[in-house]
Amino acid sequence: MSTKPRVLLTNDDGPPGHESPYIYGLYRHFTQDLGWDVKVVIPSSQKSWIGKAYHIKDIIAGRYYYPREPDGLGEVSEQSRPLKEGEVAEWVLLDGTPATCANIGLHNLYHGEIDLLISGPNLGRNSSSAFALSSGTIGAALSSALSRVRSIALSYGTVLHPTPDELHAPAHRLGARIAAHLWDNWGADAGAPRAGEVDLYNVNIPMIPDLLSDAGLTICWTRIWRNSYGRLFKAHTQSEAETAVTYGDEAVSAAGPDSPDEPPEGTKAGVLDKTATPKDVGNLVFKFGPDMTELINPAASSVPVGTDGWAIRKGWVSVTPLRATFAEPVEWDAQSEEDLESKIWKMKL
């Protein structure tokens, strides 16, 4: 497809800041490098791990946001107004979930004006079913796909702690080129509700130094790694819970367990790492404190060849075609490394 798409950009990490470091840079690459018309509708605060939820009893209020160079930090306004000197654009913040932002953006704010929704870039990977089924980033793309709008979920997998700033720009360039390639060569899926097309793509880019190399990262068609997780919450005493609330003690980053603020092995040390007795559990006080060791750093033997988790572990970019039914088109499957040869992208982006 040769025409430039009209894009709705959303995310689950909220407006630019410490836990949302990527959206402004990607926006600038879309608008400057590709010349795309991009509207931005994002949650007003961090909404990671919320999936494709809608808070159906909430009144969704919104405000306007005016990002500035160089990092996208900007001013919030209750009313739309002309841009001030140094402001780049007018974005919309909604007090809702990523899926809510997608639906309101498509049907209320820019009805009939959007060709492609892009959700992300997420702070952290959204590879494997354990992450994908929890992801607000993918949830927004699913919301859009169910409205028969082409959708791409884009995530930057945290590998180094902290992620070096010099990796941001090459990741944005690569993400923008992948999005452009997918738009120009959208795949087919017989029987799909939108003209027999793939509903959405899930893209994961590992944030590794090879982004800076001349060769860049290998890009590969993948399927979702069907993994699982166990305990996500820890019990602690009522007094510890009150202390955590009073002093702002966060057991895990609001951006999720793959945030650069989190150690690779999972939950931070602190109040939730203390052993809770059966009596404490009886108080019914719990806090999100997952053990993600096997999901973030799995043993090589546990990750099936051809999956998104396998690709990220190799330092490759994974591109997974999806149906808006939490399933991949069957023809994208691969069973061995030999099968993967036809799945590796040959084009230079």
Short mmCIF file of C-alpha atoms in Angstrom, two decimals, residues 42 44 59-65 76-79 91-96:
data_model
loop_
_atom_site.label_atom_id
_atom_site.label_comp_id
_atom_site.label_asym_id
_atom_site.label_seq_id
_atom_site.Cartn_x
_atom_site.Cartn_y
_atom_site.Cartn_z
CA ILE A 42 -3.07 7.89 25.63
CA SER A 44 -3.35 9.91 31.66
CA ILE A 59 -16.89 8.48 33.46
CA ILE A 60 -13.89 8.97 31.18
CA ALA A 61 -12.55 12.50 31.52
CA GLY A 62 -9.88 13.91 29.26
CA ARG A 63 -7.34 16.71 29.06
CA TYR A 64 -5.00 18.08 26.45
CA TYR A 65 -1.24 17.58 26.53
CA VAL A 76 -1.57 19.77 30.57
CA SER A 77 -4.63 21.89 29.81
CA GLU A 78 -8.32 21.40 30.52
CA GLN A 79 -9.16 23.14 27.25
CA TRP A 91 -2.22 15.17 22.35
CA VAL A 92 -5.20 13.84 24.31
CA LEU A 93 -4.95 12.23 27.76
CA LEU A 94 -7.89 10.11 28.93
CA ASP A 95 -8.57 8.76 32.42
CA GLY A 96 -9.13 5.31 30.98
#
